[in-house]
C-alpha positions as a LaTeX table, in Angstrom:
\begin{tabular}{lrrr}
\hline
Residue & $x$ (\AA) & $y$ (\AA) & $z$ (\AA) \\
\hline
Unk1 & $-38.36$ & 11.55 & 67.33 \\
Unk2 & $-41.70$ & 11.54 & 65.87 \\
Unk3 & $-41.74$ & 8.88 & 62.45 \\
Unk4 & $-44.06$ & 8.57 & 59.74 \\
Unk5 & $-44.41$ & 6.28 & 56.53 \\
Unk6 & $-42.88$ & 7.80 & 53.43 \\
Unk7 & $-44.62$ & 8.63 & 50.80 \\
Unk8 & $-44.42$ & 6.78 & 47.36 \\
Unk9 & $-43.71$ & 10.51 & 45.61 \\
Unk10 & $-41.21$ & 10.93 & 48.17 \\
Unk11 & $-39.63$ & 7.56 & 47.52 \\
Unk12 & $-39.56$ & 7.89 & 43.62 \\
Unk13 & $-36.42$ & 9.99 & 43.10 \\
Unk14 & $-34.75$ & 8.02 & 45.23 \\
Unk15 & $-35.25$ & 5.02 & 42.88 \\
Unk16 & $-31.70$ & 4.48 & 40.68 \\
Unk17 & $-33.12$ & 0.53 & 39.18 \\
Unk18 & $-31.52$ & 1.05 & 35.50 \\
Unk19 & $-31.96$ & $-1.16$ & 32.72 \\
Unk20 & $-30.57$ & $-4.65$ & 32.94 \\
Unk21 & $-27.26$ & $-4.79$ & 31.02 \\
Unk22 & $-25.45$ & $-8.02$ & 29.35 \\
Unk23 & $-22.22$ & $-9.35$ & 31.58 \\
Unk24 & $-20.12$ & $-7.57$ & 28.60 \\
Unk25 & $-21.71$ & $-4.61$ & 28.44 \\
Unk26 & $-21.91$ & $-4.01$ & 32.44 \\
Unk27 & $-18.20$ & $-5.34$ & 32.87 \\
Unk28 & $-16.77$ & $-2.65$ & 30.33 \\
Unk29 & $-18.91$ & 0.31 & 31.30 \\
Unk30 & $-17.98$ & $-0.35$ & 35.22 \\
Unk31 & $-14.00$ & $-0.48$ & 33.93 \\
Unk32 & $-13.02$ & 3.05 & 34.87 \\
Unk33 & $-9.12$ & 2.71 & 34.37 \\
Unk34 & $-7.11$ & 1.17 & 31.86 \\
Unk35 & $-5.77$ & $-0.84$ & 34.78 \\
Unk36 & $-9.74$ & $-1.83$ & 35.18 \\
Unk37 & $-9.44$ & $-3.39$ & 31.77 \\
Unk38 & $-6.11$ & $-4.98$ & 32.35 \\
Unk39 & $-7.82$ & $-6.87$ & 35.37 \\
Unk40 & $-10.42$ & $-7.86$ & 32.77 \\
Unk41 & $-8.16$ & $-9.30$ & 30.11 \\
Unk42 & $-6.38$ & $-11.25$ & 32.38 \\
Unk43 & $-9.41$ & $-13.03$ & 33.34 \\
Unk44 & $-10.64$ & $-13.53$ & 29.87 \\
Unk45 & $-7.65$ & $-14.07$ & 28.01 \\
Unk46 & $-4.70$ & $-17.77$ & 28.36 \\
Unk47 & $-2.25$ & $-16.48$ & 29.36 \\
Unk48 & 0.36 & $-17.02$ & 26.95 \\
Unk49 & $-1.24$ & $-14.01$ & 24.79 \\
Unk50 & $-1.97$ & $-11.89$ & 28.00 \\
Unk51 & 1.29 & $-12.68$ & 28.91 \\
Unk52 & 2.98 & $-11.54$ & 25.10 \\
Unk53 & 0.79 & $-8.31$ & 25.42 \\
Unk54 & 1.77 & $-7.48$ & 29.26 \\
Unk55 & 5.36 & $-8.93$ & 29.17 \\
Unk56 & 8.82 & $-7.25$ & 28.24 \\
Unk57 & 12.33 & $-7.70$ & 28.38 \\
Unk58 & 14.27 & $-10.13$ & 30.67 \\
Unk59 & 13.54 & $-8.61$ & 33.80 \\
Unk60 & 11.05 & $-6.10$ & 32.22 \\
Unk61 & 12.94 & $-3.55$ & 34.33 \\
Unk62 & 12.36 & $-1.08$ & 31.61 \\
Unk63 & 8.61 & $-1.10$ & 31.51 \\
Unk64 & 8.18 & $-0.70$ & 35.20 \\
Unk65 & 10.58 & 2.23 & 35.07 \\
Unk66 & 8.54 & 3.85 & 31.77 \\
Unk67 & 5.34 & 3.59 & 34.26 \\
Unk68 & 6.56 & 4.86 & 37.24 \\
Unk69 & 8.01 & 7.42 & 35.65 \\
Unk70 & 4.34 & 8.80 & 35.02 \\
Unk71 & 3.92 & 8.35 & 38.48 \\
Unk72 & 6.20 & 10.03 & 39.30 \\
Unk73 & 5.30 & 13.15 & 38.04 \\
Unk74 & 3.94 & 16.79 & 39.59 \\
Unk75 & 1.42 & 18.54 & 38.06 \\
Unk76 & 0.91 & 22.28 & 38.73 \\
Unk77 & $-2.55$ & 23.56 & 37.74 \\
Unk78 & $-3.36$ & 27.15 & 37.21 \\
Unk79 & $-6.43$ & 28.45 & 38.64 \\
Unk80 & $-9.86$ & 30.65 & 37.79 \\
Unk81 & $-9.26$ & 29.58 & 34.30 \\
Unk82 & $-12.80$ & 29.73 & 31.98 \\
Unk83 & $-12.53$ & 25.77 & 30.98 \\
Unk84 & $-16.23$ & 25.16 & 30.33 \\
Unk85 & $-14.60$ & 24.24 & 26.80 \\
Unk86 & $-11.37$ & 21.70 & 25.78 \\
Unk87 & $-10.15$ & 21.24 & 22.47 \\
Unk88 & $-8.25$ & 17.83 & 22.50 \\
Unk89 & $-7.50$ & 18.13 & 18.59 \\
Unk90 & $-4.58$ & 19.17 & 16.74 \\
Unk91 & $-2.69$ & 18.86 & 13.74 \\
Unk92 & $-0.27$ & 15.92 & 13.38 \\
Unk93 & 1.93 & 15.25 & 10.64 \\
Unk94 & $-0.06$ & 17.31 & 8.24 \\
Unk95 & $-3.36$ & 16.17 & 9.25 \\
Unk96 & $-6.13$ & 16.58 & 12.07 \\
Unk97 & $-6.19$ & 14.40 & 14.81 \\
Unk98 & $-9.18$ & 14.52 & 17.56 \\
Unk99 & $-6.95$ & 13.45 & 20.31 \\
Unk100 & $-3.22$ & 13.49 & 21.25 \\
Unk101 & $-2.93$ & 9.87 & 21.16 \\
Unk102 & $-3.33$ & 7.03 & 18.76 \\
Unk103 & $-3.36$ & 3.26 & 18.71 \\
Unk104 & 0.43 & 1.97 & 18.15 \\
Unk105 & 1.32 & $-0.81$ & 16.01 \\
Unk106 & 1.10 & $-4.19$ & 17.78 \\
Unk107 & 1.58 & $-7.85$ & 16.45 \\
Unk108 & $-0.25$ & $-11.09$ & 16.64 \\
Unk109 & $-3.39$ & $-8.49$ & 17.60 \\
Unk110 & $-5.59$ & $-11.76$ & 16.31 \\
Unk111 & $-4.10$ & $-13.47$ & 19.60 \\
Unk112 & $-5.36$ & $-11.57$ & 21.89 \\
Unk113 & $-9.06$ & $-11.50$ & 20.14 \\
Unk114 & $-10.45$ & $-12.70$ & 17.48 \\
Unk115 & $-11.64$ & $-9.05$ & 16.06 \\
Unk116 & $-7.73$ & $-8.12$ & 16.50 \\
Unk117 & $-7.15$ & $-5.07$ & 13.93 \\
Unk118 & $-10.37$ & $-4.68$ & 12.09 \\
Unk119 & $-11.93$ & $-3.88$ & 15.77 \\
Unk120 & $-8.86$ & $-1.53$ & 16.65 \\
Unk121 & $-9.57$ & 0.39 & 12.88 \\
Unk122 & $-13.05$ & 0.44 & 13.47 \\
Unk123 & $-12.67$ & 1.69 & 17.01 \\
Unk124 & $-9.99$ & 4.79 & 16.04 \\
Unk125 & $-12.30$ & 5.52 & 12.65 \\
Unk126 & $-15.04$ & 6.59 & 15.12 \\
Unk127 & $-12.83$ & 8.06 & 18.04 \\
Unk128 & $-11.12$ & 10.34 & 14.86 \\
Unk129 & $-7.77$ & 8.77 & 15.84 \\
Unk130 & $-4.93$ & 7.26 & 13.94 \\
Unk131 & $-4.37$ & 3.44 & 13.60 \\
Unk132 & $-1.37$ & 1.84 & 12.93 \\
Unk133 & $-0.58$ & $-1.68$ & 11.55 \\
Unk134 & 2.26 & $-3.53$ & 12.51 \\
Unk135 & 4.29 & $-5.55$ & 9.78 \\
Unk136 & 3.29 & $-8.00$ & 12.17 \\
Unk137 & $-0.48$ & $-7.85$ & 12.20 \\
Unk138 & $-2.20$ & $-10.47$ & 11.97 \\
Unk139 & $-4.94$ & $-8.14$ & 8.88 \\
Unk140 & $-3.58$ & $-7.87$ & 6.23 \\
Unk141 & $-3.13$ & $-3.87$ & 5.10 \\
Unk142 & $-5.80$ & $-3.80$ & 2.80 \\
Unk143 & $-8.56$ & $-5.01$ & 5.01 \\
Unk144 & $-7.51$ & $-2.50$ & 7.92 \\
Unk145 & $-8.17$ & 0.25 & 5.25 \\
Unk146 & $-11.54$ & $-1.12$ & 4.14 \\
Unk147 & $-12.30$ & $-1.19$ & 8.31 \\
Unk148 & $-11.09$ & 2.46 & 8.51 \\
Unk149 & $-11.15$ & 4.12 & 4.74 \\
Unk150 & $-11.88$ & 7.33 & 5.67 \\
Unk151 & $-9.16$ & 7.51 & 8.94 \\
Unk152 & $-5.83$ & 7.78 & 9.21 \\
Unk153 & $-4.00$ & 4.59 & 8.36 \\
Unk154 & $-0.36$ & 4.24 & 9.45 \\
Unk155 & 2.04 & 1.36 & 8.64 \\
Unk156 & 4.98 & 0.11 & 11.10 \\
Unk157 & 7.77 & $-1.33$ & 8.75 \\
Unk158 & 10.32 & $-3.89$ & 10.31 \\
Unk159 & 13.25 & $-3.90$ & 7.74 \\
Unk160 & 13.58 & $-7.77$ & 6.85 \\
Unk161 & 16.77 & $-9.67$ & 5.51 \\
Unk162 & 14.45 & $-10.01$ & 2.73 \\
Unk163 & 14.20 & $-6.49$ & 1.26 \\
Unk164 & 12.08 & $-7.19$ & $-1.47$ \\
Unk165 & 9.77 & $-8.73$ & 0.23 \\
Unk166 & 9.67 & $-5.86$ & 3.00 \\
Unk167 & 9.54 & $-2.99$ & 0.19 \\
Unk168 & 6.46 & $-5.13$ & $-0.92$ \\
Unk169 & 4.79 & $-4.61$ & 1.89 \\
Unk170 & 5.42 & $-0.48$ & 1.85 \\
Unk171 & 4.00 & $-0.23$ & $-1.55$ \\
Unk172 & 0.84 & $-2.22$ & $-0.60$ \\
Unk173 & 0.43 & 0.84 & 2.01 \\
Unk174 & 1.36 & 3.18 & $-0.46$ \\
Unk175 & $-0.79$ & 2.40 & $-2.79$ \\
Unk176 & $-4.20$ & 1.26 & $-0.17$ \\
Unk177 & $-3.54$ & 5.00 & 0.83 \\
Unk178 & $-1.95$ & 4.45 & 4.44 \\
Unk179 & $-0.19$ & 8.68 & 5.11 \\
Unk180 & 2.74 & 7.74 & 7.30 \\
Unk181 & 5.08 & 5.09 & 7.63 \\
Unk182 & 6.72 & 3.99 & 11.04 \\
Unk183 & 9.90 & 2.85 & 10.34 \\
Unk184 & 10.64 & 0.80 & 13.62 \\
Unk185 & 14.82 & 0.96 & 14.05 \\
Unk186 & 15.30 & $-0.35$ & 17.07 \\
Unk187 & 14.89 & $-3.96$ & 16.50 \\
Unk188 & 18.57 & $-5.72$ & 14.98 \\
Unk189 & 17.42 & $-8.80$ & 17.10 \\
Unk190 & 14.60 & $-9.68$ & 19.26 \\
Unk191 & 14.68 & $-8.93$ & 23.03 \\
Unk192 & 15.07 & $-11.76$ & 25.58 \\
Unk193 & 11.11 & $-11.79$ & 26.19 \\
Unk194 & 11.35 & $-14.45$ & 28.84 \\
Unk195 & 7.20 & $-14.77$ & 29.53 \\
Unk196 & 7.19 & $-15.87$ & 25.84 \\
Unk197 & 9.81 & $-18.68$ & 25.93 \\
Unk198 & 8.53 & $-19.74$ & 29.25 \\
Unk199 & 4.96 & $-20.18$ & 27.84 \\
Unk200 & 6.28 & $-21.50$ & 24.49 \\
Unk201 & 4.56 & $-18.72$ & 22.44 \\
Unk202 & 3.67 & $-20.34$ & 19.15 \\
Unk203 & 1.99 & $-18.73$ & 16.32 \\
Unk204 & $-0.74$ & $-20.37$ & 16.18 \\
Unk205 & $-0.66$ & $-21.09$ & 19.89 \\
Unk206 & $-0.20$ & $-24.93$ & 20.18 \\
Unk207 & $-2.95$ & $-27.11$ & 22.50 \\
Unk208 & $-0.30$ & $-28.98$ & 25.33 \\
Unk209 & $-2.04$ & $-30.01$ & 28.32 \\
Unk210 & $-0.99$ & $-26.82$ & 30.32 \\
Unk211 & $-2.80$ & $-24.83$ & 27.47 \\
Unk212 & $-5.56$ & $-27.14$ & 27.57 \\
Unk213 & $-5.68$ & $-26.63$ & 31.54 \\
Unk214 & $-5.12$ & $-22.97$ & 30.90 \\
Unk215 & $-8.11$ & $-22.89$ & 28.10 \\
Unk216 & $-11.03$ & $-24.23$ & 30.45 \\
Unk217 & $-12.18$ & $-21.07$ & 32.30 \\
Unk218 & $-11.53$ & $-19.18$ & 29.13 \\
Unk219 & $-13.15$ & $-21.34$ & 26.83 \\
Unk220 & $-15.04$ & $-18.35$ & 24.81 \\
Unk221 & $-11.32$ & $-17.32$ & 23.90 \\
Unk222 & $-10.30$ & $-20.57$ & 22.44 \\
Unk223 & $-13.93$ & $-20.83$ & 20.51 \\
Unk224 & $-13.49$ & $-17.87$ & 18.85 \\
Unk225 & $-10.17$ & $-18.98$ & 17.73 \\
Unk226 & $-11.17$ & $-21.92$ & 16.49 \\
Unk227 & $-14.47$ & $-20.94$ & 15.33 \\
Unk228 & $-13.43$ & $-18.00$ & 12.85 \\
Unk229 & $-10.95$ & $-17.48$ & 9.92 \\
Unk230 & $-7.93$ & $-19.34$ & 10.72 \\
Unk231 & $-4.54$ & $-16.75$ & 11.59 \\
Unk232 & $-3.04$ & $-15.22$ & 8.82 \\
Unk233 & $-0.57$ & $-12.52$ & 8.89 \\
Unk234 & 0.53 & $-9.87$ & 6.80 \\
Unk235 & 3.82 & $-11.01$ & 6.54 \\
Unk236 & 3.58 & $-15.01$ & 7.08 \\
Unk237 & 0.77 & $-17.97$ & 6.86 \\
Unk238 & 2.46 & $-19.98$ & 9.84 \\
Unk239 & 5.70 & $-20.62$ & 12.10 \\
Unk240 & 6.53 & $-24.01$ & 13.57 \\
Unk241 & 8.88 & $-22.22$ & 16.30 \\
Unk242 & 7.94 & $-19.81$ & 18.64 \\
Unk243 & 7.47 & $-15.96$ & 17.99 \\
Unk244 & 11.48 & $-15.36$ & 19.62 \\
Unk245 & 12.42 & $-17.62$ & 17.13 \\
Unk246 & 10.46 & $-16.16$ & 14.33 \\
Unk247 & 11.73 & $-12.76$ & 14.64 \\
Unk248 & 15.44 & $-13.59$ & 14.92 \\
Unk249 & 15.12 & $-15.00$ & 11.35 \\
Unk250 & 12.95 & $-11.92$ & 10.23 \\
Unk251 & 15.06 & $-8.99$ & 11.66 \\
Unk252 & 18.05 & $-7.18$ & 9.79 \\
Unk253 & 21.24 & $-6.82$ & 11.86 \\
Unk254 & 23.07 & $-4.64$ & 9.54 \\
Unk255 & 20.29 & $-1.96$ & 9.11 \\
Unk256 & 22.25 & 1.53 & 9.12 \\
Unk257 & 21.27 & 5.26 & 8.23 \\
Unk258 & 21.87 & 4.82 & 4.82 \\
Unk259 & 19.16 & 2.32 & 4.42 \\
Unk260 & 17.18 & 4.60 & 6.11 \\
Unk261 & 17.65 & 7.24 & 3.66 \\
Unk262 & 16.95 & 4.70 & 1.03 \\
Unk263 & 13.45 & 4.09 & 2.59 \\
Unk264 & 12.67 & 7.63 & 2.59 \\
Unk265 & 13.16 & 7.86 & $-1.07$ \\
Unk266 & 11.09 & 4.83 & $-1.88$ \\
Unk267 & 8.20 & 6.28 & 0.77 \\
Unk268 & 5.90 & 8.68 & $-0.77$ \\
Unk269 & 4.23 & 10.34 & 2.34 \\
Unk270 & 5.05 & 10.97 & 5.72 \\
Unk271 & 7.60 & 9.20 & 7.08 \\
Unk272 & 9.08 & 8.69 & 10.86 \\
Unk273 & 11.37 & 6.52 & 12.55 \\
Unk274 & 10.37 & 4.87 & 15.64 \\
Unk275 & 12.75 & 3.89 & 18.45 \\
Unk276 & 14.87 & 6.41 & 19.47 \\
Unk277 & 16.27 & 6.57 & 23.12 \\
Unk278 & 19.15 & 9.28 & 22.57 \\
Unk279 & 19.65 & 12.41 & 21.92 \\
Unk280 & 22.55 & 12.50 & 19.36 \\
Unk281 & 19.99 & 9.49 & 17.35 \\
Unk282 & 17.43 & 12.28 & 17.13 \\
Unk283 & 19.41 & 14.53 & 15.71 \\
Unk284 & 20.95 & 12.33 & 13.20 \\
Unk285 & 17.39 & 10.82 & 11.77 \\
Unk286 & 16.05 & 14.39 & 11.66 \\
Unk287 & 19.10 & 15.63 & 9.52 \\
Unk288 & 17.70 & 13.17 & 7.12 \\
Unk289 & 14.95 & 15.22 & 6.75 \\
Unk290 & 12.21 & 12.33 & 8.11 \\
Unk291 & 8.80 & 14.13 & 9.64 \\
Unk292 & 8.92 & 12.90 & 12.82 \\
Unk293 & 10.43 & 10.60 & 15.68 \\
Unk294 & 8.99 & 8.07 & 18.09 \\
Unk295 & 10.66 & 8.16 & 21.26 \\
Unk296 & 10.17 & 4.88 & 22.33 \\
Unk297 & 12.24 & 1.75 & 23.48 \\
Unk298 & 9.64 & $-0.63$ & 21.99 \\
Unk299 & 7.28 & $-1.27$ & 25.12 \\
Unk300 & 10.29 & $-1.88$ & 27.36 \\
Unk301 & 10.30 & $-5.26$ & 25.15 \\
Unk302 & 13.32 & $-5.10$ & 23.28 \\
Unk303 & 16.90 & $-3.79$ & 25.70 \\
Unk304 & 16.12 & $-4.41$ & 29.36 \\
Unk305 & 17.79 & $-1.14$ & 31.61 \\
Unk306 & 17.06 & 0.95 & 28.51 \\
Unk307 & 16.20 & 4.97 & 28.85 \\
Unk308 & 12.91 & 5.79 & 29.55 \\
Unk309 & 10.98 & 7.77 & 26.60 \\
Unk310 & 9.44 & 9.95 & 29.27 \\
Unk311 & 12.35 & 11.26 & 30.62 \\
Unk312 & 14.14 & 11.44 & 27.34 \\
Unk313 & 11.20 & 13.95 & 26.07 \\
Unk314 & 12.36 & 17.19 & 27.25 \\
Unk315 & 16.25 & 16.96 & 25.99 \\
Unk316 & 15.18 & 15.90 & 22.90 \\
Unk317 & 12.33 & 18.25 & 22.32 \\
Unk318 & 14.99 & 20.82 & 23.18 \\
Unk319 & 16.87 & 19.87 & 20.33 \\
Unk320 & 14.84 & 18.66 & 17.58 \\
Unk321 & 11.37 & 19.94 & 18.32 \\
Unk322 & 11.87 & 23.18 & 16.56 \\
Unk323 & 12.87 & 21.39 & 13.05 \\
Unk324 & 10.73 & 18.05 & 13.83 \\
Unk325 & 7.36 & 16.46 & 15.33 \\
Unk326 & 8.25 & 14.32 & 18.22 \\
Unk327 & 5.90 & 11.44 & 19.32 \\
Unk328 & 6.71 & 9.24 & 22.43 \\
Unk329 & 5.69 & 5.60 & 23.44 \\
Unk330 & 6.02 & 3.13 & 26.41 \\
Unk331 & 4.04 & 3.49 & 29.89 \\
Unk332 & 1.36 & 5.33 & 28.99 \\
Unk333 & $-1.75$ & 3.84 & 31.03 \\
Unk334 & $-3.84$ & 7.15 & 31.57 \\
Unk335 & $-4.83$ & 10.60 & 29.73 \\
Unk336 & $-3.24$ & 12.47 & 32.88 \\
Unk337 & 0.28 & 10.34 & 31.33 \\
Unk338 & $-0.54$ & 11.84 & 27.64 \\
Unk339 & $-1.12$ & 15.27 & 28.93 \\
Unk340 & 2.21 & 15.01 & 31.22 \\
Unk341 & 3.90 & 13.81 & 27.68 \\
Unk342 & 2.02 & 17.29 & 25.60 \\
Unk343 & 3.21 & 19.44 & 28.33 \\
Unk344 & 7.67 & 18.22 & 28.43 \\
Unk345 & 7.40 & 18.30 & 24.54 \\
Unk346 & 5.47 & 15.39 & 22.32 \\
Unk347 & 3.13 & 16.42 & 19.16 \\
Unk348 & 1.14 & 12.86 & 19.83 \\
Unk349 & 1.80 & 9.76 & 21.88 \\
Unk350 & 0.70 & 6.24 & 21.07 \\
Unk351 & $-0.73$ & 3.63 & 23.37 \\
Unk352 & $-0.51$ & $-0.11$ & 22.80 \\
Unk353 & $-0.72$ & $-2.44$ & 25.82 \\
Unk354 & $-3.71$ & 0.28 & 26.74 \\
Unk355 & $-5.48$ & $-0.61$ & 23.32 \\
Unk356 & $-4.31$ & $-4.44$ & 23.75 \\
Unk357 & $-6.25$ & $-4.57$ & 27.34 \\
Unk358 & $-9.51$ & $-3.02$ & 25.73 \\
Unk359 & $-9.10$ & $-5.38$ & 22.94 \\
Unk360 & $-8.44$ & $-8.56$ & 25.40 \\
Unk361 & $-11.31$ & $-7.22$ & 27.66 \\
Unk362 & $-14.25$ & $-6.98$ & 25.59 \\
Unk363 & $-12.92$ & $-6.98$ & 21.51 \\
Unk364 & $-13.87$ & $-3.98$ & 19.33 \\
Unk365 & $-16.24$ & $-2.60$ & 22.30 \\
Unk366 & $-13.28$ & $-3.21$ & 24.92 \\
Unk367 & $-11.51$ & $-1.40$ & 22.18 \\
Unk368 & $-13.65$ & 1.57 & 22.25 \\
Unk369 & $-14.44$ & 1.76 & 26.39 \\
Unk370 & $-10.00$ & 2.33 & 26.73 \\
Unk371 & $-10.17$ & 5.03 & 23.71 \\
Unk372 & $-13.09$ & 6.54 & 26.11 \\
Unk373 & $-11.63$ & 6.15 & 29.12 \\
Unk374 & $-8.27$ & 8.01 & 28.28 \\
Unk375 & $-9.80$ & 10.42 & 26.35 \\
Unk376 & $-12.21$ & 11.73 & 29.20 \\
Unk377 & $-9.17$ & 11.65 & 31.34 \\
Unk378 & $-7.19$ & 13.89 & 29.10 \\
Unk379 & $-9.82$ & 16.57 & 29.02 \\
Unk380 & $-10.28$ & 16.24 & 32.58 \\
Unk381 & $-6.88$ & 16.70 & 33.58 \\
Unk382 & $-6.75$ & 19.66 & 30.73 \\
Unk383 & $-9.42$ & 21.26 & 32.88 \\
Unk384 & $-7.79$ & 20.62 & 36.57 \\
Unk385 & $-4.46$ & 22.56 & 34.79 \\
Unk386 & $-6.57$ & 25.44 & 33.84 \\
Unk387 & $-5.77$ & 25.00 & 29.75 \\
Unk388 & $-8.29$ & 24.62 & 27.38 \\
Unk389 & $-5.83$ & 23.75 & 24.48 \\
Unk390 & $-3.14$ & 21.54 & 24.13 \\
Unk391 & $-0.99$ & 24.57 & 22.60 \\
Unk392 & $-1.72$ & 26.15 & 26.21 \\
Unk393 & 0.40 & 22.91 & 28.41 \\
Unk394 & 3.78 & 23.61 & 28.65 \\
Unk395 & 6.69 & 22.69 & 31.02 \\
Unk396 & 5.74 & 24.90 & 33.39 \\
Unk397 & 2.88 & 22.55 & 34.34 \\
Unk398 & 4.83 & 19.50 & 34.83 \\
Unk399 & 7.72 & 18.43 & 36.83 \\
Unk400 & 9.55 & 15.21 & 36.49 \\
Unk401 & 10.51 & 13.58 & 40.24 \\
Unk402 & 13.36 & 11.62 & 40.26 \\
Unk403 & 13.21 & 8.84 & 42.34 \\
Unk404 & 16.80 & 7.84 & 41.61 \\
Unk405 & 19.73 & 10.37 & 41.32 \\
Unk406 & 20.51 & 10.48 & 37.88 \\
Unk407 & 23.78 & 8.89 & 36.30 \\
Unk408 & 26.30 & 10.18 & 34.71 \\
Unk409 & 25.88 & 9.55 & 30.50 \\
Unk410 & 23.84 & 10.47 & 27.95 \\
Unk411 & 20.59 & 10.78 & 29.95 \\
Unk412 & 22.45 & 13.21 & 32.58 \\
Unk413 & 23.53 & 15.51 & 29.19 \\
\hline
\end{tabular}
């Protein structure tokens, strides 16, 4: 074999130096999953706020179900389709959306970063997505609209014993222009979130000496706690007792359809209820004449063993769909899991832990690399199908493998 010495022109394009990045900057753009990011909050982040964001119920049987059951799906692509071209947009609850997913309403956000919602708003503003505050943010509702005034605002509503103090909070979105309200109904106590109690989840987290031992590799986390505005809420200043605690005294037992028919008058936009895991529910909020439903059985966080929104989605889009828009929650860690969800049925899914890990990871820039990452999943997976709308997906291109043989009850119906 006869060698020479390259030349430099020869050596040039095979050069790839790039431009030195900061340890932020390179750790989010190499994150190429929302899992990716997950790994990165975890390192970042103590972990009793990691662990509120990634926890759920008592055994948290129900979230591992909710994600498997995206696993656990088959696409079927068509072929020698022209997709040069996606649209990811549509129209959702009377307004345009640029992609079929939005950022769900999460509490304590400030916990897991400092930016909390104002990064989120900012972050969905410029993705052309809709954000949603959680009677349990830690903005308050007029600040998330002065981060996103030109977006689409949405507020979550708990119903409190107090109802006076709860229909406060629904005219202060009323009136700072907020164009659907998430009633959440699924919540007469709080779930048995056993991370929490084990890690005595405080609001504001308390300094012991495990949290102190826990706080010295993250010590950027606990500086930007302590260096910035001090937690506030928009529904409380501060709680001695931890957040299980809190929300047993904030929740309303005896919530019923009629007070759900009461909210709608006093609502003067869009209005759907979030939480529903049957059938027969779906058909008795939409006979109430609300705008849409959130499948959803809040994050796995509240009823351990309860039915998963995913495989819910086609029975209920069966019945409802035609007189209602129908949004789904819980598992959704990828744009191939948001497509699966367009295809059985949903007008729109929302993601929450996936926003949370962005968040956790890298604040509003985390925020913006998960918003990224499942949107160029979506259109890819749009593509490998062979659609080039979301109108086009249908069930045809999905089927849902069971794992488990399925029950007799309400989920079998």
């Amino acid at each position: 074999m006869k060698r020479r010495v390259p030349r430099p022109a020869e050596l040039a394009p095979l050069l790839g130096f790039r431009a030195p990045r900061l340890g932020g900057q390179r750790r989010l753009a190499d994150a190429l999953t929302i899992a990716d990011l997950r790994r990165l909050a975890r390192r970042r982040t103590p972990r009793a706020a990691f662990d509120y964001t990634d926890g759920a119920a008592e055994d948290e049987l129900s979230l591992d179900r909710a994600r498997q059951a995206f696993r656990d799906i088959e696409f079927h692509p068509t072929i020698l389709r022209n997709v040069a071209a996606v649209d990811t947009s549509r129209t959702v609850l009377g307004a345009a959306v640029a992609q079929p997913f939005g950022i769900a309403p999460t509490g304590f956000t400030r916990l897991m970063h400092t930016e909390g919602e104002i990064a989120g708003a900012h972050a969905a503003a410029r993705a052309g997505i809709p954000f949603s505050l959680s009677t349990l943010g830690t903005a308050s509702i007029e600040d998330v609209q002065a981060a996103n005034p030109h977006g689409r605002n949405w507020f979550q509503l708990y119903m409190w014993k107090d109802r006076d103090r709860s229909m406060a909070l629904v005219e202060r979105a009323a009136a700072a222009g907020y164009d659907t309200l998430l009633v959440t109904v699924d919540v007469p106590v709080a779930g048995a979130r056993l991370r929490d109690t084990r890690n005595g989840m405080s609001i504001p987290p308390t300094l012991t000496l495990r949290t102190v031992l826990d706080a010295l590799p993250r010590a950027r986390w606990w500086f930007d706690l302590l260096s910035t505005e001090p937690l506030a809420f928009a529904s409380l200043d501060r709680w001695p007792g931890t957040v299980a605690e809190y929300l047993d005294t904030m929740f309303d037992p005896t919530v019923t359809f009629e007070d759900l028919a009461w909210i709608k008058k006093q609502w003067p936009n869009r209005l759907v209820v979030k939480g529903i895991q049957t059938v027969e529910d779906a058909r008795a909020v939409v006979d109430l004449g609300v705008d849409g439903i959130v499948l959803s059985n809040h994050g796995g966080r509240q009823l351990d063993r309860a039915p998963v929104p995913f495989h819910l989605l086609p029975h209920v889009a069966r019945e409802v769909g035609d007189d209602t828009e129908v949004l789904l929650d819980t598992g959704i860690m990828s744009g191939a899991d948001v497509v699966a969800a367009i295809a059985l049925g949903a007008r729109f899914t929302l993601v929450g832990r996936a926003y949370l890990y962005g968040l956790m990871a890298g604040g509003e820039a985390g925020v913006a690399r998960a918003i990224e990452i499942l949107s160029a999943q979506v259109s890819r997976t749009m593509r490998l199908l062979g659609v080039t709308s979301l109108d086009e997906l249908g069930p045809g291109h999905v089927t849902q493998l069971h794992r488990f043989g399925r029950g007799v009850g309400p989920s079998s119906q």
